[in-house]
PDB file of C-alpha atoms and ligand atoms in Angstrom:
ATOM      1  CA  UNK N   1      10.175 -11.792 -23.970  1.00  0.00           C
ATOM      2  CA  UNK N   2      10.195 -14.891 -21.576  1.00  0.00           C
ATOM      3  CA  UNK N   3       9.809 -17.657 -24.432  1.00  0.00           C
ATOM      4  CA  UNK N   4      13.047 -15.134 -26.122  1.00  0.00           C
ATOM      5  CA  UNK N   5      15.085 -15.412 -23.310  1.00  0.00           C
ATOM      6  CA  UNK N   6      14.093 -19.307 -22.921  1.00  0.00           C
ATOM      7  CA  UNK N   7      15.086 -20.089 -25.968  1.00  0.00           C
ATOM      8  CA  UNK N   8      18.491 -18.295 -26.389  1.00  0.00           C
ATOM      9  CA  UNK N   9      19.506 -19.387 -23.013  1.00  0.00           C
ATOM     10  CA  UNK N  10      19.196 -22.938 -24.652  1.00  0.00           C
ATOM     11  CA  UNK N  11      22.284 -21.981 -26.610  1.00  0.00           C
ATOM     12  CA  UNK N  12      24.865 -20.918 -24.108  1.00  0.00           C
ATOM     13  CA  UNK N  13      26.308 -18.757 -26.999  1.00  0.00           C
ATOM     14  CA  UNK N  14      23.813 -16.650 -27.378  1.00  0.00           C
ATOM     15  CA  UNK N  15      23.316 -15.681 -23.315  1.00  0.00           C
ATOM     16  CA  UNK N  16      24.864 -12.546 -24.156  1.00  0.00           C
ATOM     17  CA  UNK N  17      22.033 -11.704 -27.528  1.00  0.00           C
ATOM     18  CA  UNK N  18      19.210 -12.624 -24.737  1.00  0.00           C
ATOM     19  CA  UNK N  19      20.981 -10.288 -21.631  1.00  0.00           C
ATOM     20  CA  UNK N  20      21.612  -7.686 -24.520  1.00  0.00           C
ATOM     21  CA  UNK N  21      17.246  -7.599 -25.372  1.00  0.00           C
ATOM     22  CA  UNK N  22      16.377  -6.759 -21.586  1.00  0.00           C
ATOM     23  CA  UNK N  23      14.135  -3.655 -22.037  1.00  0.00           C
ATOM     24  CA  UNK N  24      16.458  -0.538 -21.078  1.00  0.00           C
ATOM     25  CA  UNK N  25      15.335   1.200 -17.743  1.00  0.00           C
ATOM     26  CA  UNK N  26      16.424   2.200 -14.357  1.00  0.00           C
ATOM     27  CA  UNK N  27      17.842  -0.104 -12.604  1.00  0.00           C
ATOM     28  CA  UNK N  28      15.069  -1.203  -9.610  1.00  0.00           C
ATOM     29  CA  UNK N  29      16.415  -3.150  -7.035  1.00  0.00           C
ATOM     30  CA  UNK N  30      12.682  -5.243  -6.613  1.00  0.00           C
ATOM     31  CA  UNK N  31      13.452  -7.646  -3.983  1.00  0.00           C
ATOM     32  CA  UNK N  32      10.754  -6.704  -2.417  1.00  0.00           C
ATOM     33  CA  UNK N  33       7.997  -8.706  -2.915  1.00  0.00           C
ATOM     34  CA  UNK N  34       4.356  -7.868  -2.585  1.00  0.00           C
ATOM     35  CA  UNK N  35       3.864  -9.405   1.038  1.00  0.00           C
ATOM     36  CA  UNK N  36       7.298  -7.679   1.902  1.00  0.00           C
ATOM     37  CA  UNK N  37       5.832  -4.345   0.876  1.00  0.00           C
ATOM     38  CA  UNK N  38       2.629  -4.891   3.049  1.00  0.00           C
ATOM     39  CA  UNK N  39       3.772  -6.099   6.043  1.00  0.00           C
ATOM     40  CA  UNK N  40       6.730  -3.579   5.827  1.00  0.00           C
ATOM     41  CA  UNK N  41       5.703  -0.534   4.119  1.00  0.00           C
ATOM     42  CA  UNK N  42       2.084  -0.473   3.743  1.00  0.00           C
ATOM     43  CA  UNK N  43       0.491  -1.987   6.663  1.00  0.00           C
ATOM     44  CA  UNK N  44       2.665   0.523   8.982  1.00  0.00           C
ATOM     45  CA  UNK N  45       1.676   3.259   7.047  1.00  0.00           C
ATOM     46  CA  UNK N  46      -2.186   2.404   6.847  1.00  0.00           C
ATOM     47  CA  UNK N  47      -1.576   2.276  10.889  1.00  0.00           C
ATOM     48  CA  UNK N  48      -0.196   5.787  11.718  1.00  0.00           C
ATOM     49  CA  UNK N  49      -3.147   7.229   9.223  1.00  0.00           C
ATOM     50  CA  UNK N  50      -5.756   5.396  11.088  1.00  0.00           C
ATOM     51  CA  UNK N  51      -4.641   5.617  14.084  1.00  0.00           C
ATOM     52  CA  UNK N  52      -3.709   9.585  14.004  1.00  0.00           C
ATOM     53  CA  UNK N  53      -7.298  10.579  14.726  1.00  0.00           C
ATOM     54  CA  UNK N  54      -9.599   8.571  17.430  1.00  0.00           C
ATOM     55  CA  UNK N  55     -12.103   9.107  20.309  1.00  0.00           C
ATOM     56  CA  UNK N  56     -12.519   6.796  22.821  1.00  0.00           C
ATOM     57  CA  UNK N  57     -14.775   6.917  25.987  1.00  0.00           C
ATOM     58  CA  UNK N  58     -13.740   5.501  29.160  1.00  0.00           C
ATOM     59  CA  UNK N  59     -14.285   5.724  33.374  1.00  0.00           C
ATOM     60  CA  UNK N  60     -12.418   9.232  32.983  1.00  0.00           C
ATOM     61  CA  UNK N  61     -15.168  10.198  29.646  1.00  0.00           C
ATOM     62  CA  UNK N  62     -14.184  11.184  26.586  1.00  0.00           C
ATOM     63  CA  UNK N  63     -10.095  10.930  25.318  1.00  0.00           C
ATOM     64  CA  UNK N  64      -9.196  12.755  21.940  1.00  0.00           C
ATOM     65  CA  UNK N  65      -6.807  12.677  19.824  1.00  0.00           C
ATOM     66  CA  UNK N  66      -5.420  14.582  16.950  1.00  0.00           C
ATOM     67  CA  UNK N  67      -1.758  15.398  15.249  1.00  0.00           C
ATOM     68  CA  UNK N  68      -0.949  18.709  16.820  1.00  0.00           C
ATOM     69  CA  UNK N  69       2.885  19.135  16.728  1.00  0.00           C
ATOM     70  CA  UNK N  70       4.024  20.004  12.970  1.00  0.00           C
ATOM     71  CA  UNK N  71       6.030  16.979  13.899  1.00  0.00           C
ATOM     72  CA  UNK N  72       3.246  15.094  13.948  1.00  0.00           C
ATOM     73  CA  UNK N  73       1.297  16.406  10.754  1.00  0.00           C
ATOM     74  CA  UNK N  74       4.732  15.550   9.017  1.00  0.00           C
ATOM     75  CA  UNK N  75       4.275  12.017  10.251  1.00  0.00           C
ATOM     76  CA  UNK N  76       0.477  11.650   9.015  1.00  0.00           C
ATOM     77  CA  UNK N  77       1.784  12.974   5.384  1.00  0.00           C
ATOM     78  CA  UNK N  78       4.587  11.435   4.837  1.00  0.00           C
ATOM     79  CA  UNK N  79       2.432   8.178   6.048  1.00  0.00           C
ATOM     80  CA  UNK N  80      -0.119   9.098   2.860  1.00  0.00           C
ATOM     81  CA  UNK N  81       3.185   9.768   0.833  1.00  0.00           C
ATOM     82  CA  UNK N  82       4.353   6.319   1.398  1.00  0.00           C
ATOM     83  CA  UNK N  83       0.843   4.644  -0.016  1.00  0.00           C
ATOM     84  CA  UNK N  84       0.593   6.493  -2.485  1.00  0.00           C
ATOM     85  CA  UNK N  85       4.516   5.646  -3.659  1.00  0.00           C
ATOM     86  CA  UNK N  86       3.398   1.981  -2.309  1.00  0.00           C
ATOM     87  CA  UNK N  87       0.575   2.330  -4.987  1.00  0.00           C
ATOM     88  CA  UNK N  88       3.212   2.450  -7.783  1.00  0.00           C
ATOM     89  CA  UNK N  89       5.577  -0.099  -6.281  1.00  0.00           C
ATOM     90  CA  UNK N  90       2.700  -2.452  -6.541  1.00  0.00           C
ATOM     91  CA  UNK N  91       2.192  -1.663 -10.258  1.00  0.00           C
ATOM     92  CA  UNK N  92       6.269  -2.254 -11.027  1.00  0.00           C
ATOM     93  CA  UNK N  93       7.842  -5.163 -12.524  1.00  0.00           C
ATOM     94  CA  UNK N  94       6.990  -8.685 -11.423  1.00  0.00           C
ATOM     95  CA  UNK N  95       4.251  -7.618  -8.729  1.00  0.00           C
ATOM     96  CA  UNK N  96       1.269  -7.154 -10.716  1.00  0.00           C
ATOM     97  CA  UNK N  97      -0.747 -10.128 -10.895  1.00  0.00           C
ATOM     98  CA  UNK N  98      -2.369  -8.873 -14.024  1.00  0.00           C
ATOM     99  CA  UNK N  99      -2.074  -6.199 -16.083  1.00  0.00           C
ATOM    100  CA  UNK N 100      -6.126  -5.282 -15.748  1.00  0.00           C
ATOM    101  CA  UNK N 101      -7.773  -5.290 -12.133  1.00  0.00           C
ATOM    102  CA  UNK N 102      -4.262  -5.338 -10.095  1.00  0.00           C
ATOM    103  CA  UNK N 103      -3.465  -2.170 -11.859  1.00  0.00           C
ATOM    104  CA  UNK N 104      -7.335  -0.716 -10.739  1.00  0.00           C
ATOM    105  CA  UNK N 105      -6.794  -1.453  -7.060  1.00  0.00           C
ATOM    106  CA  UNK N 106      -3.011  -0.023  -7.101  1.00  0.00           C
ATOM    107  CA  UNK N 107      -4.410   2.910  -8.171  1.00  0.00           C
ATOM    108  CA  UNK N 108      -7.646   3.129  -5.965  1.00  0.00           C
ATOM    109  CA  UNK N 109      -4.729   2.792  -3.458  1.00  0.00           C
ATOM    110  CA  UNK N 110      -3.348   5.667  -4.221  1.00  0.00           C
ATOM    111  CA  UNK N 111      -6.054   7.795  -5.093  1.00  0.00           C
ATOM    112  CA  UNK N 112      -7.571   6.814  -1.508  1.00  0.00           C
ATOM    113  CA  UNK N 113      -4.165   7.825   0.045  1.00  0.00           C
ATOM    114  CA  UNK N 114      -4.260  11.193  -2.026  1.00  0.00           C
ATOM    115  CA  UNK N 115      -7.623  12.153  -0.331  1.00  0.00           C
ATOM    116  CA  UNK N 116      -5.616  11.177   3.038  1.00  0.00           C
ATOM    117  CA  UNK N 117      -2.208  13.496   1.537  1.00  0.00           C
ATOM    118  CA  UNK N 118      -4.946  16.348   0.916  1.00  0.00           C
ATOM    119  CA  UNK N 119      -6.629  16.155   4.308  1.00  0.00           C
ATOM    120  CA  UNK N 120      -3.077  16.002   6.330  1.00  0.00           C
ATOM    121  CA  UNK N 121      -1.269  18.723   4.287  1.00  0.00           C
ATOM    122  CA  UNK N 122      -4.575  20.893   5.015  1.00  0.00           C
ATOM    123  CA  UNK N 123      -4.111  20.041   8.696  1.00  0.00           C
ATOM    124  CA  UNK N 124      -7.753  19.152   9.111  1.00  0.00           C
ATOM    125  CA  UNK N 125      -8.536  16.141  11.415  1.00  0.00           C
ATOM    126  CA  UNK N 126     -11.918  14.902  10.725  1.00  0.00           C
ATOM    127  CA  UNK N 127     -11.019  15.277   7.138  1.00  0.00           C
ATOM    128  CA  UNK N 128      -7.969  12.302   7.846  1.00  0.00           C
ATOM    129  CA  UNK N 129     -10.718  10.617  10.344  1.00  0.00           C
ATOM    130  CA  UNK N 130     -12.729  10.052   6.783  1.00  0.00           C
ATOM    131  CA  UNK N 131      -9.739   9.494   4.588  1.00  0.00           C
ATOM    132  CA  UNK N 132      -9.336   6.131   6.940  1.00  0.00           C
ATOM    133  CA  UNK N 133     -12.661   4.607   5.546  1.00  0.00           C
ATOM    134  CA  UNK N 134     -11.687   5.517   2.144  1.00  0.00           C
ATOM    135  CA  UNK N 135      -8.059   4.092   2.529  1.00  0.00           C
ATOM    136  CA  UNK N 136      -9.105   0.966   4.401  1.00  0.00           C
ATOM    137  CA  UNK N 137     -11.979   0.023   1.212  1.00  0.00           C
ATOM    138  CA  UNK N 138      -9.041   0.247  -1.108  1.00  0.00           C
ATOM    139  CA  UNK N 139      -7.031  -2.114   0.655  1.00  0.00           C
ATOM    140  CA  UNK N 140     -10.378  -4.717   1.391  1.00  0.00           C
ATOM    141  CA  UNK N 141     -10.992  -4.466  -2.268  1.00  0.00           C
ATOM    142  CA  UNK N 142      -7.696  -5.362  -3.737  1.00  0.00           C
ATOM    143  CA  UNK N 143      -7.710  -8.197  -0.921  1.00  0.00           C
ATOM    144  CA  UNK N 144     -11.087  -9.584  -1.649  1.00  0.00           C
ATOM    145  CA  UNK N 145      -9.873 -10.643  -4.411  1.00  0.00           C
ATOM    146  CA  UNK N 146      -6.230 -11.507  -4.566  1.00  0.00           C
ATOM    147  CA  UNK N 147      -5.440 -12.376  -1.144  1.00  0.00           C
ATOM    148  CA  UNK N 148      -6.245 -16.062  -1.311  1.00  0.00           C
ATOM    149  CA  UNK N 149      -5.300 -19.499   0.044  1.00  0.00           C
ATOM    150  CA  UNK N 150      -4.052 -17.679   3.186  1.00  0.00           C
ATOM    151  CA  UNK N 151      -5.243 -19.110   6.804  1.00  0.00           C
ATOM    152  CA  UNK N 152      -4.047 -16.087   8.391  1.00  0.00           C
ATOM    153  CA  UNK N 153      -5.589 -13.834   5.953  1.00  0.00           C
ATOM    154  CA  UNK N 154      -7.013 -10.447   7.547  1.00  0.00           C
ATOM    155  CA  UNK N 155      -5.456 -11.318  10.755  1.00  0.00           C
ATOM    156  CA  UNK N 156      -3.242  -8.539  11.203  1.00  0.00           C
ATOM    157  CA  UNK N 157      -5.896  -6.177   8.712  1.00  0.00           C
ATOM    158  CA  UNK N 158      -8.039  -4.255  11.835  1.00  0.00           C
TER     159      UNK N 158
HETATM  160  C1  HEC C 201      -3.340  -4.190  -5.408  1.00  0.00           C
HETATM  161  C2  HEC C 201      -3.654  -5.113  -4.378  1.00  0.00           C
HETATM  162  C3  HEC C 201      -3.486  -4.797  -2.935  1.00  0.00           C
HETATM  163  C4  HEC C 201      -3.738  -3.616  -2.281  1.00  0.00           C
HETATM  164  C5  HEC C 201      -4.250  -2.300  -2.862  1.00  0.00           C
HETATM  165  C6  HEC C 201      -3.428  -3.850  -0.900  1.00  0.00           C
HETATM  166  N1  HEC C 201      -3.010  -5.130  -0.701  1.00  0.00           N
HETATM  167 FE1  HEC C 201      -2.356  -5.927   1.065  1.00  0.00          FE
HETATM  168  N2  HEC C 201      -2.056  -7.699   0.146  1.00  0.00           N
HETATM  169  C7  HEC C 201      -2.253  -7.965  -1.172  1.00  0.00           C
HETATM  170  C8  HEC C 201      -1.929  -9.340  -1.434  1.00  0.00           C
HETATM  171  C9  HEC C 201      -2.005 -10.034  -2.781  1.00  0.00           C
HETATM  172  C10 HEC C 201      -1.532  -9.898  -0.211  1.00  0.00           C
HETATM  173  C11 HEC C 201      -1.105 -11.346   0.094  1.00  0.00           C
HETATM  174  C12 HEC C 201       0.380 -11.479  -0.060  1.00  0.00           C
HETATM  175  C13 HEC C 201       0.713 -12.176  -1.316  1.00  0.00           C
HETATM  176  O1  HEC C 201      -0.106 -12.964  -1.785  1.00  0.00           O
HETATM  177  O2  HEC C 201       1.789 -11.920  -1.855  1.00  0.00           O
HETATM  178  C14 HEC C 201      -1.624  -8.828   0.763  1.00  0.00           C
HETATM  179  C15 HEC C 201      -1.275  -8.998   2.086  1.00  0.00           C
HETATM  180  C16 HEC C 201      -1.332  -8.010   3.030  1.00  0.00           C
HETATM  181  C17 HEC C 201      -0.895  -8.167   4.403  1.00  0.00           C
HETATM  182  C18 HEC C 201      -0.309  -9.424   5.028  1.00  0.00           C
HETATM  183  C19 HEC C 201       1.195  -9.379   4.907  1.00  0.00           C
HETATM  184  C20 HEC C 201       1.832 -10.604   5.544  1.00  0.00           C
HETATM  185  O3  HEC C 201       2.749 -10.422   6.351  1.00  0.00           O
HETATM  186  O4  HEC C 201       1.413 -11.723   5.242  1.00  0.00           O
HETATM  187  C21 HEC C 201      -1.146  -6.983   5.032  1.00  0.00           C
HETATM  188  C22 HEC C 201      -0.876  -6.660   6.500  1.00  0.00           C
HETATM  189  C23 HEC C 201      -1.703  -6.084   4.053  1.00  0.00           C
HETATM  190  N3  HEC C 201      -1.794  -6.730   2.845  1.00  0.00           N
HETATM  191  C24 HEC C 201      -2.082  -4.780   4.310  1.00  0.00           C
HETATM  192  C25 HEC C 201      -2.617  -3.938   3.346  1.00  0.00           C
HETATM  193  C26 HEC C 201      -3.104  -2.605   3.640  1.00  0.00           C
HETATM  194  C27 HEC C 201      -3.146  -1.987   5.018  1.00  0.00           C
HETATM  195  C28 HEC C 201      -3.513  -2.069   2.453  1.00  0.00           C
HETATM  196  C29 HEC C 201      -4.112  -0.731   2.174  1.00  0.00           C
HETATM  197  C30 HEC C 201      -3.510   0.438   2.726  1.00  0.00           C
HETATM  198  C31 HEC C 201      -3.280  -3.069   1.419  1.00  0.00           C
HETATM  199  N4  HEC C 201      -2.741  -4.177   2.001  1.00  0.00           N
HETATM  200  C32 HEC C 201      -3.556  -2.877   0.087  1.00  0.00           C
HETATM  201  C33 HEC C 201      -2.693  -7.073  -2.137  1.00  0.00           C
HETATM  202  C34 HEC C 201      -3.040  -5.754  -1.915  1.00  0.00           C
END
């Protein structure tokens, strides 16, 4: 399709023959890109799931916490909602890196978020505590590999 396009934009008449061959579809606004998506969409999201369920012990013992308001179960799904919709954003039009192990991770993504979706629509705590594990080795795996060349790389990652 590229090496098409190339080669009729070479003739300005035939701009229109190459703009009339783009493949029909909705029309995605994508100017996202895939760092955009992270640091806006995904990384935010990861946060409210992991950070919806902790213990920590202090001077005063031990502090819990837990979504309790339906407020704040609506928050923790709609947080697994938006990775597993980031899951297919990844896999759309110019994002993909490949069309083999990129596609794999986007969908471990979302499969990890789906055992987060289950555990928050079931309202069960310790079940989101161990969705966080599962979520977080989605996102290491995809990064092990295709976040490269970056000095700040797994700065902002917990
Ligand atoms: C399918 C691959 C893939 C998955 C899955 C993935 N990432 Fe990423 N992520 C990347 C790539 C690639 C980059 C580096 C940006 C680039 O090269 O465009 C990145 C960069 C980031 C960044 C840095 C953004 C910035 O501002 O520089 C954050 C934060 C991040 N990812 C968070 C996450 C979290 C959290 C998850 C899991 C919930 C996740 N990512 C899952 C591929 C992935």
């Amino acid at each position: 399709m590229r090496t098409t396009c190339g080669l009729l934009l070479a003739g300005a008449l035939l701009i229109t023959g190459c703009a009339a061959e783009e493949p029909a579809g909705p029309p995605l606004d994508m100017r996202h890109t895939t760092r955009d998506l992270m640091a806006g969409m995904i990384d935010a999201s990861a946060d409210a799931l992991w950070d919806a369920v902790g213990t920590i012990w202090d001077e005063n013992g031990e502090n819990h916490w837990e979504p309790e308001t339906e407020e704040e179960w609506l928050a923790v799904t709609g947080a697994a909602m938006t990775l597993i919709e980031s899951g297919n954003l990844l896999m759309l039009g110019n994002r993909p890196r490949d069309d083999d192990q990129w596609m794999v991770f986007s969908q471990e993504m979302i499969d990890a978020a789906a055992v987060a979706l289950e555990a928050a629509r079931a309202q069960d705590p310790e079940a989101i505590f161990d969705s966080g594990e599962v979520v977080y080795n989605a996102c290491n795996n995809c990064h092990n590999i295709y976040w490269v060349g970056d000095e700040q790389r797994g700065r902002t990652i917990p």
